[in-house]
PDB file of C-alpha atoms in Angstrom:
ATOM      1  CA  MET A 120       0.000   0.000   0.000  1.00 36.00           C
ATOM      2  CA  ILE A 121       1.299   3.454  -0.928  1.00 35.00           C
ATOM      3  CA  ARG A 122       0.859   6.457   1.298  1.00 38.00           C
ATOM      4  CA  LEU A 123       0.606   9.955  -0.055  1.00 36.00           C
ATOM      5  CA  LEU A 124       1.558  12.584   2.478  1.00 34.00           C
ATOM      6  CA  GLN A 125       0.417  16.077   1.709  1.00 35.00           C
ATOM      7  CA  ARG A 126       0.125  19.310   3.621  1.00 34.00           C
ATOM      8  CA  MET A 127      -3.420  20.595   3.555  1.00 36.00           C
ATOM      9  CA  ASP A 128      -5.095  23.860   4.519  1.00 38.00           C
ATOM     10  CA  ASP A 129      -8.300  22.663   6.187  1.00 37.00           C
ATOM     11  CA  SER A 130      -7.036  23.124   9.724  1.00 35.00           C
ATOM     12  CA  GLU A 131      -9.013  23.759  12.897  1.00 35.00           C
ATOM     13  CA  PRO A 132     -11.451  26.722  13.019  1.00 34.00           C
ATOM     14  CA  ARG A 133      -9.876  30.178  13.070  1.00 33.00           C
ATOM     15  CA  HIS A 134     -10.501  32.804  15.704  1.00 32.00           C
ATOM     16  CA  PRO A 135      -9.406  36.072  14.042  1.00 36.00           C
ATOM     17  CA  VAL A 136      -8.654  39.113  16.094  1.00 33.00           C
ATOM     18  CA  ALA A 137     -10.429  42.313  15.102  1.00 33.00           C
ATOM     19  CA  GLY A 138      -8.236  44.658  13.099  1.00 36.00           C
ATOM     20  CA  LYS A 139      -5.723  41.943  12.236  1.00 37.00           C
ATOM     21  CA  VAL A 140      -7.205  40.480   9.080  1.00 39.00           C
ATOM     22  CA  ALA A 141      -4.048  40.766   6.996  1.00 38.00           C
ATOM     23  CA  SER A 142      -1.914  38.912   9.519  1.00 38.00           C
ATOM     24  CA  SER A 143      -4.264  35.924   9.505  1.00 40.00           C
ATOM     25  CA  LEU A 144      -4.243  35.237   5.775  1.00 43.00           C
ATOM     26  CA  SER A 145      -1.766  32.357   6.070  1.00 42.00           C
ATOM     27  CA  PRO A 146      -3.746  29.522   7.653  1.00 43.00           C
ATOM     28  CA  LYS A 147      -1.970  26.803   9.552  1.00 43.00           C
ATOM     29  CA  LEU A 148      -1.436  23.558   7.715  1.00 44.00           C
ATOM     30  CA  ARG A 149      -1.994  20.018   8.840  1.00 44.00           C
ATOM     31  CA  SER A 150      -0.895  16.779   7.258  1.00 48.00           C
ATOM     32  CA  LEU A 151      -3.245  14.379   5.541  1.00 50.00           C
ATOM     33  CA  THR A 152      -2.534  10.804   4.490  1.00 53.00           C
ATOM     34  CA  VAL A 153      -4.176   9.497   1.335  1.00 55.00           C
ATOM     35  CA  LEU A 154      -4.094   5.720   0.896  1.00 53.00           C
ATOM     36  CA  ALA A 155      -3.737   4.244  -2.574  1.00 57.00           C
ATOM     37  CA  ASP A 156      -4.500   0.804  -3.921  1.00 57.00           C
ATOM     38  CA  ALA A 157      -1.532  -1.444  -4.570  1.00 62.00           C
ATOM     39  CA  ASP A 158      -1.715  -0.973  -8.355  1.00 65.00           C
ATOM     40  CA  GLU A 159      -2.260   2.785  -8.248  1.00 61.00           C
ATOM     41  CA  SER A 160       0.357   5.411  -8.929  1.00 69.00           C
ATOM     42  CA  ALA A 161       0.769   8.334  -6.562  1.00 66.00           C
ATOM     43  CA  GLU A 162      -0.707  10.659  -9.198  1.00 66.00           C
ATOM     44  CA  GLN A 163      -3.779   8.461  -9.727  1.00 66.00           C
ATOM     45  CA  ALA A 164      -4.392   8.045  -6.005  1.00 63.00           C
ATOM     46  CA  LEU A 165      -4.273  11.783  -5.390  1.00 62.00           C
ATOM     47  CA  GLU A 166      -6.535  12.499  -8.351  1.00 61.00           C
ATOM     48  CA  ASP A 167      -9.041   9.884  -7.190  1.00 60.00           C
ATOM     49  CA  TRP A 168      -8.995  11.464  -3.736  1.00 57.00           C
ATOM     50  CA  ALA A 169      -9.486  14.954  -5.154  1.00 57.00           C
ATOM     51  CA  ARG A 170     -12.428  13.715  -7.214  1.00 55.00           C
ATOM     52  CA  GLY A 171     -14.005  12.005  -4.225  1.00 53.00           C
ATOM     53  CA  LEU A 172     -16.176  15.030  -3.462  1.00 65.00           C
ATOM     54  CA  ASP A 173     -19.006  14.007  -5.768  1.00 72.00           C
ATOM     55  CA  TRP A 174     -21.492  16.127  -3.826  1.00 76.00           C
ATOM     56  CA  VAL A 175     -19.707  19.249  -5.053  1.00 84.00           C
ATOM     57  CA  GLU A 176     -21.213  18.532  -8.473  1.00 83.00           C
ATOM     58  CA  TRP A 177     -24.597  19.154  -6.868  1.00 84.00           C
ATOM     59  CA  LEU A 178     -23.402  22.558  -5.681  1.00 87.00           C
ATOM     60  CA  PHE A 179     -22.372  23.382  -9.236  1.00 92.00           C
ATOM     61  CA  SER A 180     -25.490  21.901 -10.842  1.00 91.00           C
ATOM     62  CA  SER A 181     -27.173  25.251 -11.595  1.00 92.00           C
ATOM     63  CA  VAL A 182     -23.971  26.625 -13.102  1.00 94.00           C
ATOM     64  CA  ARG A 183     -23.533  23.518 -15.243  1.00 91.00           C
ATOM     65  CA  GLN A 184     -27.149  23.641 -16.424  1.00 91.00           C
ATOM     66  CA  ARG A 185     -27.424  27.330 -17.226  1.00 93.00           C
ATOM     67  CA  MET A 186     -23.933  28.454 -18.225  1.00 93.00           C
ATOM     68  CA  THR A 187     -22.361  27.712 -21.595  1.00 90.00           C
ATOM     69  CA  HIS A 188     -18.953  28.439 -20.098  1.00 91.00           C
ATOM     70  CA  LEU A 189     -17.348  30.104 -17.110  1.00 93.00           C
ATOM     71  CA  HIS A 190     -13.966  31.644 -17.933  1.00 94.00           C
ATOM     72  CA  PHE A 191     -12.553  29.061 -20.346  1.00 94.00           C
ATOM     73  CA  GLN A 192     -13.914  29.628 -23.859  1.00 85.00           C
ATOM     74  CA  PRO A 193     -12.252  27.191 -26.252  1.00 76.00           C
ATOM     75  CA  VAL A 194     -13.321  26.841 -29.865  1.00 74.00           C
ATOM     76  CA  LYS A 195     -15.998  24.156 -30.082  1.00 78.00           C
ATOM     77  CA  THR A 196     -14.170  21.189 -31.516  1.00 80.00           C
ATOM     78  CA  GLU A 197     -14.155  17.429 -31.165  1.00 83.00           C
ATOM     79  CA  ASP A 198     -10.394  17.411 -31.640  1.00 88.00           C
ATOM     80  CA  VAL A 199      -9.295  16.565 -28.103  1.00 90.00           C
ATOM     81  CA  LEU A 200      -5.674  17.477 -28.810  1.00 91.00           C
ATOM     82  CA  LYS A 201      -6.654  21.004 -29.856  1.00 91.00           C
ATOM     83  CA  LEU A 202      -8.872  21.257 -26.802  1.00 92.00           C
ATOM     84  CA  ARG A 203      -6.062  20.163 -24.495  1.00 93.00           C
ATOM     85  CA  LEU A 204      -3.709  22.702 -26.079  1.00 93.00           C
ATOM     86  CA  ALA A 205      -6.229  25.481 -25.506  1.00 94.00           C
ATOM     87  CA  TRP A 206      -6.645  24.270 -21.918  1.00 95.00           C
ATOM     88  CA  GLU A 207      -2.906  24.311 -21.276  1.00 95.00           C
ATOM     89  CA  ASN A 208      -2.696  27.887 -22.520  1.00 95.00           C
ATOM     90  CA  PHE A 209      -5.628  28.853 -20.321  1.00 96.00           C
ATOM     91  CA  ALA A 210      -4.456  27.015 -17.194  1.00 95.00           C
ATOM     92  CA  HIS A 211      -0.863  28.212 -17.366  1.00 95.00           C
ATOM     93  CA  GLY A 212      -1.819  31.698 -18.503  1.00 95.00           C
ATOM     94  CA  ILE A 213      -4.742  33.637 -17.074  1.00 95.00           C
ATOM     95  CA  VAL A 214      -5.619  31.007 -14.458  1.00 96.00           C
ATOM     96  CA  LYS A 215      -2.117  31.144 -13.039  1.00 95.00           C
ATOM     97  CA  ASP A 216      -1.822  34.927 -13.296  1.00 94.00           C
ATOM     98  CA  VAL A 217      -5.339  36.116 -12.410  1.00 95.00           C
ATOM     99  CA  TYR A 218      -7.971  33.543 -11.451  1.00 97.00           C
ATOM    100  CA  ALA A 219      -6.078  31.265  -9.079  1.00 96.00           C
ATOM    101  CA  PRO A 220      -4.440  34.110  -7.101  1.00 95.00           C
ATOM    102  CA  HIS A 221      -7.858  35.659  -6.532  1.00 96.00           C
ATOM    103  CA  LEU A 222      -9.511  32.362  -5.590  1.00 96.00           C
ATOM    104  CA  ILE A 223      -6.744  31.566  -3.115  1.00 95.00           C
ATOM    105  CA  ALA A 224      -6.788  35.062  -1.632  1.00 95.00           C
ATOM    106  CA  ALA A 225     -10.584  35.021  -1.334  1.00 96.00           C
ATOM    107  CA  TRP A 226     -10.527  31.623   0.386  1.00 94.00           C
ATOM    108  CA  GLN A 227      -7.938  32.899   2.843  1.00 93.00           C
ATOM    109  CA  VAL A 228     -10.011  36.024   3.537  1.00 95.00           C
ATOM    110  CA  ALA A 229     -13.080  33.853   4.134  1.00 95.00           C
ATOM    111  CA  GLN A 230     -11.164  32.114   6.934  1.00 93.00           C
ATOM    112  CA  THR A 231     -10.898  35.439   8.751  1.00 93.00           C
ATOM    113  CA  GLY A 232     -14.653  36.027   8.730  1.00 93.00           C
ATOM    114  CA  SER A 233     -14.265  39.567   7.376  1.00 95.00           C
ATOM    115  CA  VAL A 234     -17.000  40.252   4.840  1.00 96.00           C
ATOM    116  CA  ALA A 235     -15.542  43.731   4.264  1.00 96.00           C
ATOM    117  CA  ALA A 236     -12.236  42.200   3.187  1.00 96.00           C
ATOM    118  CA  LEU A 237     -14.057  39.705   0.958  1.00 96.00           C
ATOM    119  CA  ILE A 238     -15.977  42.496  -0.752  1.00 96.00           C
ATOM    120  CA  LYS A 239     -12.737  44.441  -1.199  1.00 96.00           C
ATOM    121  CA  ALA A 240     -11.146  41.391  -2.868  1.00 96.00           C
ATOM    122  CA  ASP A 241     -14.215  40.969  -5.090  1.00 96.00           C
ATOM    123  CA  LEU A 242     -14.074  44.587  -6.238  1.00 95.00           C
ATOM    124  CA  ALA A 243     -10.334  44.384  -6.914  1.00 95.00           C
ATOM    125  CA  PHE A 244     -10.847  41.233  -8.972  1.00 95.00           C
ATOM    126  CA  ALA A 245     -13.500  42.990 -11.072  1.00 91.00           C
ATOM    127  CA  ALA A 246     -10.904  45.519 -12.195  1.00 91.00           C
ATOM    128  CA  ALA A 247      -8.852  42.749 -13.804  1.00 90.00           C
ATOM    129  CA  LEU A 248     -11.653  41.400 -16.005  1.00 92.00           C
ATOM    130  CA  SER A 249     -13.186  42.447 -19.292  1.00 91.00           C
ATOM    131  CA  HIS A 250     -16.894  43.239 -19.556  1.00 91.00           C
ATOM    132  CA  GLU A 251     -17.605  39.831 -21.079  1.00 90.00           C
ATOM    133  CA  GLN A 252     -15.613  38.028 -18.393  1.00 92.00           C
ATOM    134  CA  THR A 253     -17.389  40.012 -15.695  1.00 93.00           C
ATOM    135  CA  THR A 254     -20.839  39.206 -17.071  1.00 94.00           C
ATOM    136  CA  SER A 255     -20.170  35.463 -17.147  1.00 94.00           C
ATOM    137  CA  SER A 256     -18.431  35.453 -13.773  1.00 96.00           C
ATOM    138  CA  CYS A 257     -21.180  37.361 -11.959  1.00 96.00           C
ATOM    139  CA  GLU A 258     -23.978  35.321 -13.523  1.00 96.00           C
ATOM    140  CA  ALA A 259     -22.324  32.099 -12.360  1.00 96.00           C
ATOM    141  CA  GLY A 260     -21.650  33.600  -8.929  1.00 96.00           C
ATOM    142  CA  ARG A 261     -25.292  34.487  -8.378  1.00 95.00           C
ATOM    143  CA  LEU A 262     -26.402  31.036  -9.544  1.00 94.00           C
ATOM    144  CA  LEU A 263     -24.080  29.411  -7.010  1.00 94.00           C
ATOM    145  CA  LEU A 264     -25.315  31.706  -4.255  1.00 92.00           C
ATOM    146  CA  LYS A 265     -28.917  30.892  -5.097  1.00 89.00           C
ATOM    147  CA  GLY A 266     -28.193  27.181  -4.879  1.00 82.00           C
ATOM    148  CA  THR A 267     -26.819  27.492  -1.343  1.00 80.00           C
ATOM    149  CA  ARG A 268     -29.468  29.858   0.041  1.00 75.00           C
ATOM    150  CA  GLY A 269     -31.190  27.252   2.221  1.00 69.00           C
ATOM    151  CA  ALA A 270     -28.169  26.322   4.331  1.00 66.00           C
ATOM    152  CA  ARG A 271     -28.256  27.354   8.001  1.00 69.00           C
ATOM    153  CA  TYR A 272     -25.678  29.310  10.031  1.00 71.00           C
ATOM    154  CA  GLN A 273     -23.938  30.740   6.966  1.00 81.00           C
ATOM    155  CA  ASP A 274     -21.862  33.345   8.791  1.00 87.00           C
ATOM    156  CA  ILE A 275     -19.589  35.146   6.283  1.00 92.00           C
ATOM    157  CA  LEU A 276     -21.321  33.453   3.335  1.00 92.00           C
ATOM    158  CA  GLY A 277     -24.654  34.829   4.493  1.00 91.00           C
ATOM    159  CA  HIS A 278     -23.252  38.331   5.035  1.00 93.00           C
ATOM    160  CA  TYR A 279     -21.589  38.244   1.620  1.00 95.00           C
ATOM    161  CA  ARG A 280     -24.874  37.048   0.077  1.00 93.00           C
ATOM    162  CA  SER A 281     -26.656  40.056   1.592  1.00 93.00           C
ATOM    163  CA  ALA A 282     -24.018  42.364   0.117  1.00 95.00           C
ATOM    164  CA  CYS A 283     -24.522  40.789  -3.323  1.00 95.00           C
ATOM    165  CA  GLU A 284     -28.298  41.195  -3.087  1.00 93.00           C
ATOM    166  CA  ALA A 285     -27.823  44.836  -2.116  1.00 95.00           C
ATOM    167  CA  ASP A 286     -25.474  45.317  -5.122  1.00 95.00           C
ATOM    168  CA  GLU A 287     -22.640  46.277  -2.808  1.00 95.00           C
ATOM    169  CA  THR A 288     -20.260  43.834  -4.495  1.00 95.00           C
ATOM    170  CA  PRO A 289     -20.039  42.287  -7.978  1.00 94.00           C
ATOM    171  CA  CYS A 290     -20.606  38.710  -6.795  1.00 96.00           C
ATOM    172  CA  HIS A 291     -17.932  37.042  -8.911  1.00 97.00           C
ATOM    173  CA  PHE A 292     -18.060  33.265  -9.124  1.00 97.00           C
ATOM    174  CA  LEU A 293     -14.586  32.689  -7.681  1.00 98.00           C
ATOM    175  CA  THR A 294     -15.322  34.911  -4.691  1.00 97.00           C
ATOM    176  CA  VAL A 295     -18.619  33.123  -4.097  1.00 97.00           C
ATOM    177  CA  TRP A 296     -16.962  29.719  -4.480  1.00 96.00           C
ATOM    178  CA  ALA A 297     -14.288  30.680  -1.945  1.00 96.00           C
ATOM    179  CA  ALA A 298     -16.977  31.613   0.576  1.00 95.00           C
ATOM    180  CA  VAL A 299     -19.036  28.506  -0.196  1.00 93.00           C
ATOM    181  CA  GLY A 300     -15.960  26.302   0.051  1.00 92.00           C
ATOM    182  CA  HIS A 301     -15.167  27.788   3.434  1.00 91.00           C
ATOM    183  CA  PHE A 302     -18.747  27.244   4.598  1.00 90.00           C
ATOM    184  CA  PHE A 303     -18.593  23.573   3.640  1.00 87.00           C
ATOM    185  CA  GLN A 304     -15.139  23.257   5.246  1.00 86.00           C
ATOM    186  CA  LEU A 305     -13.341  22.351   2.030  1.00 87.00           C
ATOM    187  CA  SER A 306      -9.578  22.588   1.967  1.00 85.00           C
ATOM    188  CA  LEU A 307      -7.934  25.140  -0.291  1.00 88.00           C
ATOM    189  CA  THR A 308      -6.626  22.259  -2.388  1.00 87.00           C
ATOM    190  CA  ASN A 309     -10.134  20.995  -3.014  1.00 88.00           C
ATOM    191  CA  VAL A 310     -11.484  24.475  -3.706  1.00 92.00           C
ATOM    192  CA  VAL A 311      -8.866  25.035  -6.414  1.00 93.00           C
ATOM    193  CA  ALA A 312      -9.169  21.529  -7.893  1.00 91.00           C
ATOM    194  CA  GLU A 313     -12.967  21.608  -8.054  1.00 92.00           C
ATOM    195  CA  TYR A 314     -12.899  24.981  -9.802  1.00 96.00           C
ATOM    196  CA  LEU A 315     -10.508  23.632 -12.430  1.00 95.00           C
ATOM    197  CA  TRP A 316     -12.660  20.543 -12.899  1.00 92.00           C
ATOM    198  CA  LEU A 317     -15.769  22.684 -13.422  1.00 94.00           C
ATOM    199  CA  GLU A 318     -14.035  24.723 -16.130  1.00 95.00           C
ATOM    200  CA  TRP A 319     -12.960  21.527 -17.892  1.00 94.00           C
ATOM    201  CA  ALA A 320     -16.384  19.899 -17.544  1.00 91.00           C
ATOM    202  CA  LEU A 321     -18.153  22.895 -19.084  1.00 93.00           C
ATOM    203  CA  ALA A 322     -15.673  23.069 -21.956  1.00 91.00           C
ATOM    204  CA  THR A 323     -15.886  19.362 -22.845  1.00 91.00           C
ATOM    205  CA  ARG A 324     -19.527  18.476 -22.261  1.00 88.00           C
ATOM    206  CA  HIS A 325     -20.330  18.796 -25.979  1.00 86.00           C
ATOM    207  CA  LEU A 326     -18.095  15.807 -26.692  1.00 88.00           C
ATOM    208  CA  PRO A 327     -19.591  12.316 -27.043  1.00 86.00           C
ATOM    209  CA  VAL A 328     -17.278  11.090 -24.284  1.00 86.00           C
ATOM    210  CA  GLN A 329     -15.802  13.531 -21.783  1.00 83.00           C
ATOM    211  CA  PRO A 330     -12.007  13.292 -21.918  1.00 89.00           C
ATOM    212  CA  ARG A 331     -10.111  12.986 -18.695  1.00 87.00           C
ATOM    213  CA  LEU A 332      -8.497  16.082 -17.246  1.00 89.00           C
ATOM    214  CA  HIS A 333      -4.860  15.024 -17.136  1.00 87.00           C
ATOM    215  CA  GLY A 334      -2.507  16.383 -14.518  1.00 88.00           C
ATOM    216  CA  LEU A 335      -5.092  17.881 -12.161  1.00 88.00           C
ATOM    217  CA  PRO A 336      -2.986  17.210  -9.015  1.00 85.00           C
ATOM    218  CA  GLU A 337       0.145  18.733 -10.563  1.00 88.00           C
ATOM    219  CA  LEU A 338      -1.739  21.748 -11.896  1.00 91.00           C
ATOM    220  CA  THR A 339      -3.430  22.331  -8.551  1.00 90.00           C
ATOM    221  CA  ALA A 340      -0.135  22.008  -6.690  1.00 87.00           C
ATOM    222  CA  GLY A 341       1.560  24.373  -9.128  1.00 90.00           C
ATOM    223  CA  LEU A 342      -1.096  27.034  -8.642  1.00 91.00           C
ATOM    224  CA  MET A 343      -0.708  26.674  -4.884  1.00 86.00           C
ATOM    225  CA  GLN A 344       3.065  26.776  -4.926  1.00 78.00           C
ATOM    226  CA  GLY A 345       4.351  27.983  -1.578  1.00 58.00           C
ATOM    227  CA  ARG A 346       1.122  27.033   0.205  1.00 55.00           C
ATOM    228  CA  GLN A 347       1.674  23.292   0.503  1.00 46.00           C
ATOM    229  CA  GLN A 348       4.760  21.177   0.825  1.00 38.00           C
ATOM    230  CA  GLU A 349       5.986  18.856  -1.892  1.00 38.00           C
ATOM    231  CA  LEU A 350       4.036  15.640  -2.279  1.00 37.00           C
ATOM    232  CA  ARG A 351       5.993  12.712  -0.798  1.00 39.00           C
ATOM    233  CA  VAL A 352       5.412   9.064  -1.598  1.00 33.00           C
ATOM    234  CA  VAL A 353       6.568   6.375   0.793  1.00 34.00           C
ATOM    235  CA  ALA A 354       6.089   2.612   0.885  1.00 30.00           C
TER     236      ALA A 354
END
């Protein structure tokens, strides 16, 4: 049996001190052991673990049903190689430079419980997007918020929802997803991986058979560089 040892970000609940939001944006990490089958590689075991959150698909159901795309807009083609090339350019371009940094920062802010800081991050993110990107992002964000309205004791998610309904913040999908992920106690790793999977799923659902998203663990780890230690495999 192979063990995968990875540092994760879903540590014990935070207790932020008023006026010290910035100093609490680096959550403590705890180790997690992922067990693999005897014939599984370390990469496959980690990907299977990351995809084990099937219920997240329910959270994204309204976005999947009503959105043609989120941020990734590849040319509609059944040529999987062309699609993968477009994905690589997207993932290692604007995702790395714009989307992932905002998602990570928003998730970290959500840990502090400061809705004001979350709104500030949302507004700053809006400045980096085009009108078309903003329209798609905010539509998806409001759909995700609507789908989680019935949950109880929402804390920062509920306060952020009220701000969105009052048009005090743009309500971008990645900001909403960070708050929702925090509410459901998802690790930062899972929040990033599930976002990437959603982009891929939307972009490939027109194909007769959905191609596998190769390298999800490596891509996720690369986007989170400096926030988790190197993956170690031991016998």
